[in-house]
Backbone as a printed PyTorch tensor [residue, N CA C, xyz], in Angstrom:
tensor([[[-28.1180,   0.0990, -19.3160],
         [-27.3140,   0.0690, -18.1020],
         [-25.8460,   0.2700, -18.4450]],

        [[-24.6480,   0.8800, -17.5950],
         [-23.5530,   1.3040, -17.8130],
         [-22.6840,  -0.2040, -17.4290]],

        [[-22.5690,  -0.6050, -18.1390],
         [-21.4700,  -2.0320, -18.0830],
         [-20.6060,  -1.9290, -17.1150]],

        [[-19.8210,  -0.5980, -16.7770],
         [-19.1560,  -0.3260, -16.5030],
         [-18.9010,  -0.1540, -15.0720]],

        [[-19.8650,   0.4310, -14.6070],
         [-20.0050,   0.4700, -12.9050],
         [-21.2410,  -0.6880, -12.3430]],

        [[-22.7810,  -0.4960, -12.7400],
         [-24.3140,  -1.4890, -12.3840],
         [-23.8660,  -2.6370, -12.6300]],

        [[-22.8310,  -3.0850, -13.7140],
         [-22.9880,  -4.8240, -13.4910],
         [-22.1410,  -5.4760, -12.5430]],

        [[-21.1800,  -4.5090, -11.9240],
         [-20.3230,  -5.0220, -11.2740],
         [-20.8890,  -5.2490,  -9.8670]],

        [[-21.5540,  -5.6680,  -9.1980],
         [-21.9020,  -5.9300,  -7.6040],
         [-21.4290,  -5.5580,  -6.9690]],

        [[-20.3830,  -4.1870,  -6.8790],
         [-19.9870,  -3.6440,  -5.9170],
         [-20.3540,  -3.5700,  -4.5590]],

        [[-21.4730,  -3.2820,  -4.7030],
         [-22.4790,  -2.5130,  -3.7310],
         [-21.9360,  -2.8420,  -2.0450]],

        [[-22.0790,  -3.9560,  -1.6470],
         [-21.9490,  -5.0520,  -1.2130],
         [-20.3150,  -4.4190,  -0.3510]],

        [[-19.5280,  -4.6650,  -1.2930],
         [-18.0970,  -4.1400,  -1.0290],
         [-18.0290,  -3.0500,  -0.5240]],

        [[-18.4970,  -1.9260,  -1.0550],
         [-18.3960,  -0.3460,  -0.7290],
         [-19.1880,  -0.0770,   0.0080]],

        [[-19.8020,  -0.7680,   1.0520],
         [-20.7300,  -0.9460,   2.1050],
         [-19.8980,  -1.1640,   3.0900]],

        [[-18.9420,  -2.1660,   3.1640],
         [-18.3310,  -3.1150,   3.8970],
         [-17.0840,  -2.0640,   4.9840]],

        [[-17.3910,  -2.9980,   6.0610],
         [-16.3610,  -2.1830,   7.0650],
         [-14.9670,  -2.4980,   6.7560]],

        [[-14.4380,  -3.2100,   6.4390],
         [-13.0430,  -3.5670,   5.8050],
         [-12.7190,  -2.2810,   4.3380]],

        [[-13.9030,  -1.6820,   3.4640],
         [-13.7070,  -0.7140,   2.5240],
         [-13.4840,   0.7650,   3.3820]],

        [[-14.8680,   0.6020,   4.4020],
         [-14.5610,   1.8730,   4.5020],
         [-13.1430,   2.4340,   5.6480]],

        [[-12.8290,   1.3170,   6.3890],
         [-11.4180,   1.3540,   7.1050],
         [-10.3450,   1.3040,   6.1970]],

        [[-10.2140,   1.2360,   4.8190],
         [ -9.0250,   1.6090,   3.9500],
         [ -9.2140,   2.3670,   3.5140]],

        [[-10.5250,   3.3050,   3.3820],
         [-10.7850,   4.4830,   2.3080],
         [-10.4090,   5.1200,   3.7890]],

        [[-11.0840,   5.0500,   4.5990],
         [-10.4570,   6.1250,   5.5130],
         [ -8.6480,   6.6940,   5.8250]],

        [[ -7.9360,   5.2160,   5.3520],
         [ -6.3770,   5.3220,   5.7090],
         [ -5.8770,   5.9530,   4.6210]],

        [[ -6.6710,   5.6780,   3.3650],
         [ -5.5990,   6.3170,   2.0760],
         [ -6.0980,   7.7520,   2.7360]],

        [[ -7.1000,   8.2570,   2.8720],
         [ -7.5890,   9.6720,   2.8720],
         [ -6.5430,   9.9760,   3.7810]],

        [[ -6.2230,   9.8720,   5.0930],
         [ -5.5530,  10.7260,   5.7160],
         [ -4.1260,  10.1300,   5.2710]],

        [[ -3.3920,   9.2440,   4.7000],
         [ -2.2790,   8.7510,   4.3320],
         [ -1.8030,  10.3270,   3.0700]],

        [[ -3.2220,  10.4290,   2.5500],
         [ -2.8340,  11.7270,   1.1600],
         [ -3.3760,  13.1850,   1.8450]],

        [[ -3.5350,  13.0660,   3.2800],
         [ -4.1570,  14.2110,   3.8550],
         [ -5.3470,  14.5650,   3.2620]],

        [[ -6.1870,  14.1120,   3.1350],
         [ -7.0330,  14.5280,   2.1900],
         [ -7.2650,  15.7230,   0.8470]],

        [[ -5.6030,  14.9880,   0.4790],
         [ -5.3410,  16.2680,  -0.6770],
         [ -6.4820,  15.3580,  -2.4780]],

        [[ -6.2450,  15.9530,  -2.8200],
         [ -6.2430,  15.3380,  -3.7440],
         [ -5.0370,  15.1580,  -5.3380]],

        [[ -5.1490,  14.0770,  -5.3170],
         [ -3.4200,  13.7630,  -5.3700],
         [ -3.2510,  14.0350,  -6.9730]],

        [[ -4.1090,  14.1680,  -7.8980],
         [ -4.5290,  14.7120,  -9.0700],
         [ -4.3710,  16.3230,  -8.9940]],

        [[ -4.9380,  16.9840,  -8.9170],
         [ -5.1120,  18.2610,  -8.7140],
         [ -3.6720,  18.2260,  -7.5880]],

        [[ -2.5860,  18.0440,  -6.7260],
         [ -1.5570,  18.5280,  -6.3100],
         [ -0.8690,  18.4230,  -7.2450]],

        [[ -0.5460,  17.5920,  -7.8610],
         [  0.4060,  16.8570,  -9.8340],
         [  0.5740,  18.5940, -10.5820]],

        [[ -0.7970,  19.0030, -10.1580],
         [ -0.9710,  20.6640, -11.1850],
         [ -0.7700,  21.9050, -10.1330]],

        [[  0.0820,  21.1890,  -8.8640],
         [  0.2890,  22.6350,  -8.1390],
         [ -1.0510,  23.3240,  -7.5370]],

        [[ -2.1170,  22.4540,  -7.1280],
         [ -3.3380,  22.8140,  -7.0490],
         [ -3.9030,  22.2030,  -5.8130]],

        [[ -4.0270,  22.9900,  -4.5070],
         [ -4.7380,  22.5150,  -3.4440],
         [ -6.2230,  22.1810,  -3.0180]],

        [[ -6.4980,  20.8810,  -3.0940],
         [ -8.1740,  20.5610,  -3.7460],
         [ -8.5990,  19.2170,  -2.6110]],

        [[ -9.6580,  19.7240,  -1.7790],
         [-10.2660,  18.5550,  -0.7480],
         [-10.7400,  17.0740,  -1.3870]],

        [[ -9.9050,  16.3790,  -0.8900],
         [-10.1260,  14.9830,  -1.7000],
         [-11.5840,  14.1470,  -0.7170]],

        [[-12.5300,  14.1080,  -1.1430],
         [-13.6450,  13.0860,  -0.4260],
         [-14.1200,  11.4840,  -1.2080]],

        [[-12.8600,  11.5540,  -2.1430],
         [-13.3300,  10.2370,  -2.6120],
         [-11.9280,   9.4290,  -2.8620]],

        [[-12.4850,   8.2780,  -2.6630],
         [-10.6290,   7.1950,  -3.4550],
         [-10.9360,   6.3030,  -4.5110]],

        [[-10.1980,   6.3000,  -5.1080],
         [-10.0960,   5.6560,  -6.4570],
         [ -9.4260,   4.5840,  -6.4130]],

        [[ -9.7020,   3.7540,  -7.0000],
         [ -8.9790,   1.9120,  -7.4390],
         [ -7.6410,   2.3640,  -8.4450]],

        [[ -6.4210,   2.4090,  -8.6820],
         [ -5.5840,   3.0200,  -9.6490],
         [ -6.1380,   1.6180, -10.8220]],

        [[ -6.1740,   0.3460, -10.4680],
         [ -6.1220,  -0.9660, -11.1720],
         [ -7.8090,  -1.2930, -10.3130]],

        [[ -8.4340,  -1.1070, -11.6170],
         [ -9.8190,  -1.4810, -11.3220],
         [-10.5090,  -2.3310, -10.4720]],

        [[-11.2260,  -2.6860,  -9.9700],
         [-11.7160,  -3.8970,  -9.2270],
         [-11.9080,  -5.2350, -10.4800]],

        [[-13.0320,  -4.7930, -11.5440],
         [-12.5810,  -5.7200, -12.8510],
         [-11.9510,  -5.9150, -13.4320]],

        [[-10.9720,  -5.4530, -13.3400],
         [ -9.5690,  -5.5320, -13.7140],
         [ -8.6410,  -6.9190, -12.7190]],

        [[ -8.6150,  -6.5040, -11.2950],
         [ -7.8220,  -7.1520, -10.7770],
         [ -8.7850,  -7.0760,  -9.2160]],

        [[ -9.3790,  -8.2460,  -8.8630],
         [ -9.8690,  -7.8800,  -7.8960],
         [ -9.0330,  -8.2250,  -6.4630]],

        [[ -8.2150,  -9.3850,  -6.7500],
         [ -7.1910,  -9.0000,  -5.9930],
         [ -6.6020,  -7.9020,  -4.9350]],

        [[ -6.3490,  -6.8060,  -5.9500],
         [ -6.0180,  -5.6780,  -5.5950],
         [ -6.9260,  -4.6220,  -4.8590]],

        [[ -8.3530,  -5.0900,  -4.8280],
         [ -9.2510,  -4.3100,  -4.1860],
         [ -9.0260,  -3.6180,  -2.9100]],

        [[ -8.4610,  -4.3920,  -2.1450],
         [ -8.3550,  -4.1320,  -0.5190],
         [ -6.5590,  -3.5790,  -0.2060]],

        [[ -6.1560,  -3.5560,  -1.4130],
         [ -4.2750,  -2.8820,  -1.3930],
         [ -4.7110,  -1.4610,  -0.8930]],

        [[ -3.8960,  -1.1170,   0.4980],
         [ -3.9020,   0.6250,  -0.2360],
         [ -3.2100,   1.2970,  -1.0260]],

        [[ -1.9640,   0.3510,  -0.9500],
         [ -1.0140,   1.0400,  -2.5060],
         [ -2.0050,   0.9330,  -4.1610]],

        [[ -2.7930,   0.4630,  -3.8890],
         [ -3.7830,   0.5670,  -5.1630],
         [ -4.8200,   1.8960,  -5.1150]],

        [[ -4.6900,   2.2810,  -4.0970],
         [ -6.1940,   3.7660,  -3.8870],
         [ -5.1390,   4.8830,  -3.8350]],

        [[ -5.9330,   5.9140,  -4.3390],
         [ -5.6360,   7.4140,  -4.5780],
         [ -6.6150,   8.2960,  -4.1540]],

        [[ -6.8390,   9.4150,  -3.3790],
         [ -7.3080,  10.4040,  -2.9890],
         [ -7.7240,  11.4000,  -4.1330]],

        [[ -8.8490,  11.4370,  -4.3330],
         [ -9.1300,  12.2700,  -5.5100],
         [-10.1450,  12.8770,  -5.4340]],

        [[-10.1500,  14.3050,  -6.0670],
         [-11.4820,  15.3540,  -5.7660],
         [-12.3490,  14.7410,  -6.6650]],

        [[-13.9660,  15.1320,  -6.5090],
         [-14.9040,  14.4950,  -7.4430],
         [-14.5880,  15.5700,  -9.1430]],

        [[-14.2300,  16.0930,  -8.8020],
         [-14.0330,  16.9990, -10.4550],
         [-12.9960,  15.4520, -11.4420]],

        [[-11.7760,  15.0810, -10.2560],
         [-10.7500,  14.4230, -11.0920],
         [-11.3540,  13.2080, -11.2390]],

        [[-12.3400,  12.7970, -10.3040],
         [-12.7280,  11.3360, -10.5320],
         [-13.6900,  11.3810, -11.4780]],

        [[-14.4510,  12.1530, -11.7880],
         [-15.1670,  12.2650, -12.8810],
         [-14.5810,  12.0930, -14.4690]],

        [[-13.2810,  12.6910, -14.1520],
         [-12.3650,  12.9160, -15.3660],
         [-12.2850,  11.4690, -15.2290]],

        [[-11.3340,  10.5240, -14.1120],
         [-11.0440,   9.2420, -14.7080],
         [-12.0070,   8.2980, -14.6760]],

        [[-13.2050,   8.7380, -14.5430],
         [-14.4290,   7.8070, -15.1570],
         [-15.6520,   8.3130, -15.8940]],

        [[-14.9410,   8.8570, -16.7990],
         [-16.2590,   9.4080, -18.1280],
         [-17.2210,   8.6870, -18.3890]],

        [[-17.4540,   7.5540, -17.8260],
         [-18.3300,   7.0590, -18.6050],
         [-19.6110,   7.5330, -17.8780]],

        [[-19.1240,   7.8230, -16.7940],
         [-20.4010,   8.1830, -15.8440],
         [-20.9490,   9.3510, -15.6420]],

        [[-20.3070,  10.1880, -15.8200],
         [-20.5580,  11.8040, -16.2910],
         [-21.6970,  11.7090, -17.5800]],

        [[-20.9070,  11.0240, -18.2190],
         [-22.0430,  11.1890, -19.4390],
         [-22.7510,  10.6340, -19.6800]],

        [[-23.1800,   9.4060, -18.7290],
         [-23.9330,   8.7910, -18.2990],
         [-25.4650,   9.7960, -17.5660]],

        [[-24.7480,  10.2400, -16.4890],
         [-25.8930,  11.4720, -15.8750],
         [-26.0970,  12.5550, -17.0370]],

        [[-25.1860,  12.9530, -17.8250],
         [-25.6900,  14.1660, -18.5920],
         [-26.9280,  13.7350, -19.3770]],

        [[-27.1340,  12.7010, -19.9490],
         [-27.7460,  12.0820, -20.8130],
         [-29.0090,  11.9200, -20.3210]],

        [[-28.6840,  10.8480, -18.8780],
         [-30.2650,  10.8790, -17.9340],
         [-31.0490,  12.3560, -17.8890]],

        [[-29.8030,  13.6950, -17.5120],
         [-30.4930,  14.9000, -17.5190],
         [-31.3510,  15.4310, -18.5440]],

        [[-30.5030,  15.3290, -19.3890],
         [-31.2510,  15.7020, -21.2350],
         [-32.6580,  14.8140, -20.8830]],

        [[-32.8760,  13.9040, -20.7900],
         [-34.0300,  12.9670, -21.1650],
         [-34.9020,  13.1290, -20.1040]],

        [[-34.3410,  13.7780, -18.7750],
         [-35.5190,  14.6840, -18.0800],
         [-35.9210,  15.6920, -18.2510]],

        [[-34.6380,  16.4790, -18.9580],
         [-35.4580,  17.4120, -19.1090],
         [-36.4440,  18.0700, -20.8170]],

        [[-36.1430,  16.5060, -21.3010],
         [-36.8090,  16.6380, -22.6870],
         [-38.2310,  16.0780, -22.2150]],

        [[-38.7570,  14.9400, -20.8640],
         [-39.5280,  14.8580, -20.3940],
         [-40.6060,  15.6170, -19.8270]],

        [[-39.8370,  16.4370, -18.6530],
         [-40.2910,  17.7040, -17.9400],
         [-40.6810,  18.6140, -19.1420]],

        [[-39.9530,  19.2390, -20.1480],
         [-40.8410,  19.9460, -21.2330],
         [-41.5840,  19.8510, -21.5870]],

        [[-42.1240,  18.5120, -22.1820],
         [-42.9700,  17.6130, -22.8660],
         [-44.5640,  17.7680, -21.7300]],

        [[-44.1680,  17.4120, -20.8010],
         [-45.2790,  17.4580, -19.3940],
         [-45.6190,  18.7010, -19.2340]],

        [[-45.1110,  20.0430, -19.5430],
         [-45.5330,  21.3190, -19.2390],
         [-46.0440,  21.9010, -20.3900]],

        [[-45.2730,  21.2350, -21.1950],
         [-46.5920,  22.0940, -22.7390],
         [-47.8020,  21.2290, -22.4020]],

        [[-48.1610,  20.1800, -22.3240],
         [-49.2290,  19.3770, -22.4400],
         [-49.9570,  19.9120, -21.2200]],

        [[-49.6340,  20.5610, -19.8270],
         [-50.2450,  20.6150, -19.1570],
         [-50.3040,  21.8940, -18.9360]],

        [[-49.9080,  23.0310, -19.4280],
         [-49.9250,  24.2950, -19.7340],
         [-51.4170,  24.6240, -20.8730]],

        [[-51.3210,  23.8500, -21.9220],
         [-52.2140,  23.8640, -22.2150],
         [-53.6240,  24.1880, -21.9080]],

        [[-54.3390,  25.2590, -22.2070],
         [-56.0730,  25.7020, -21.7540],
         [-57.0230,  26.0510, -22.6140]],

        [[-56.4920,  24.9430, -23.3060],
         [-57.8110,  24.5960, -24.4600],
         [-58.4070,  23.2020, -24.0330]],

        [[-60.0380,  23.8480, -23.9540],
         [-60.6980,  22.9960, -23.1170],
         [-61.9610,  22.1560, -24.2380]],

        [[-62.7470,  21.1570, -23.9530],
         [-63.2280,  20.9080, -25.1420],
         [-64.7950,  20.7360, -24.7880]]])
């Protein structure tokens, strides 16, 4: 499990009508730019917000909107690697699975 995002109980929170009435204000507060990709002169639809100061970090700060940023999923990926390579990894191991299942069942040698 990724320490990093599954142990934290988010769930719960990012459900909650109080989250999604501040994710909605930063979004149109940054126009739904994304505020990463404008930094590089780069006009990019922001559909996600980011914690700048983590929730495990400071949970405090969870519900600040001066703490959220508007960010495209390309940049949020960037500021949370762990999860990218998290899925790449799950992928590899499906698809070292899925291989594994088609030679064996490709197979037509009968006995």
């Amino acid at each position: 499990m990724n320490k990093y995002r599954y142990n934290t109980n988010n769930n719960d929170f990012y459900r909650s009508q109080a989250w999604r009435t501040l994710r909605r204000q930063a979004l149109e507060r940054d126009k739904h730019l994304c505020q990463i990709c404008l930094q590089h002169n780069e006009l990019t639809f922001a559909d996600t917000v980011h914690h700048i100061k983590p929730i495990r970090q400071n949970e405090a700060e969870k519900l600040n909107l001066n703490n959220l940023i508007s960010v495209c999923r390309k940049c949020h990926n960037e500021l949370h690697r762990e999860k990218p390579m998290n899925l790449k990894k799950k992928k590899r191991r499906l698809n070292n699975y899925t291989n594994l299942v088609k030679r064996f069942t490709n197979n037509r040698e009968t006995w």
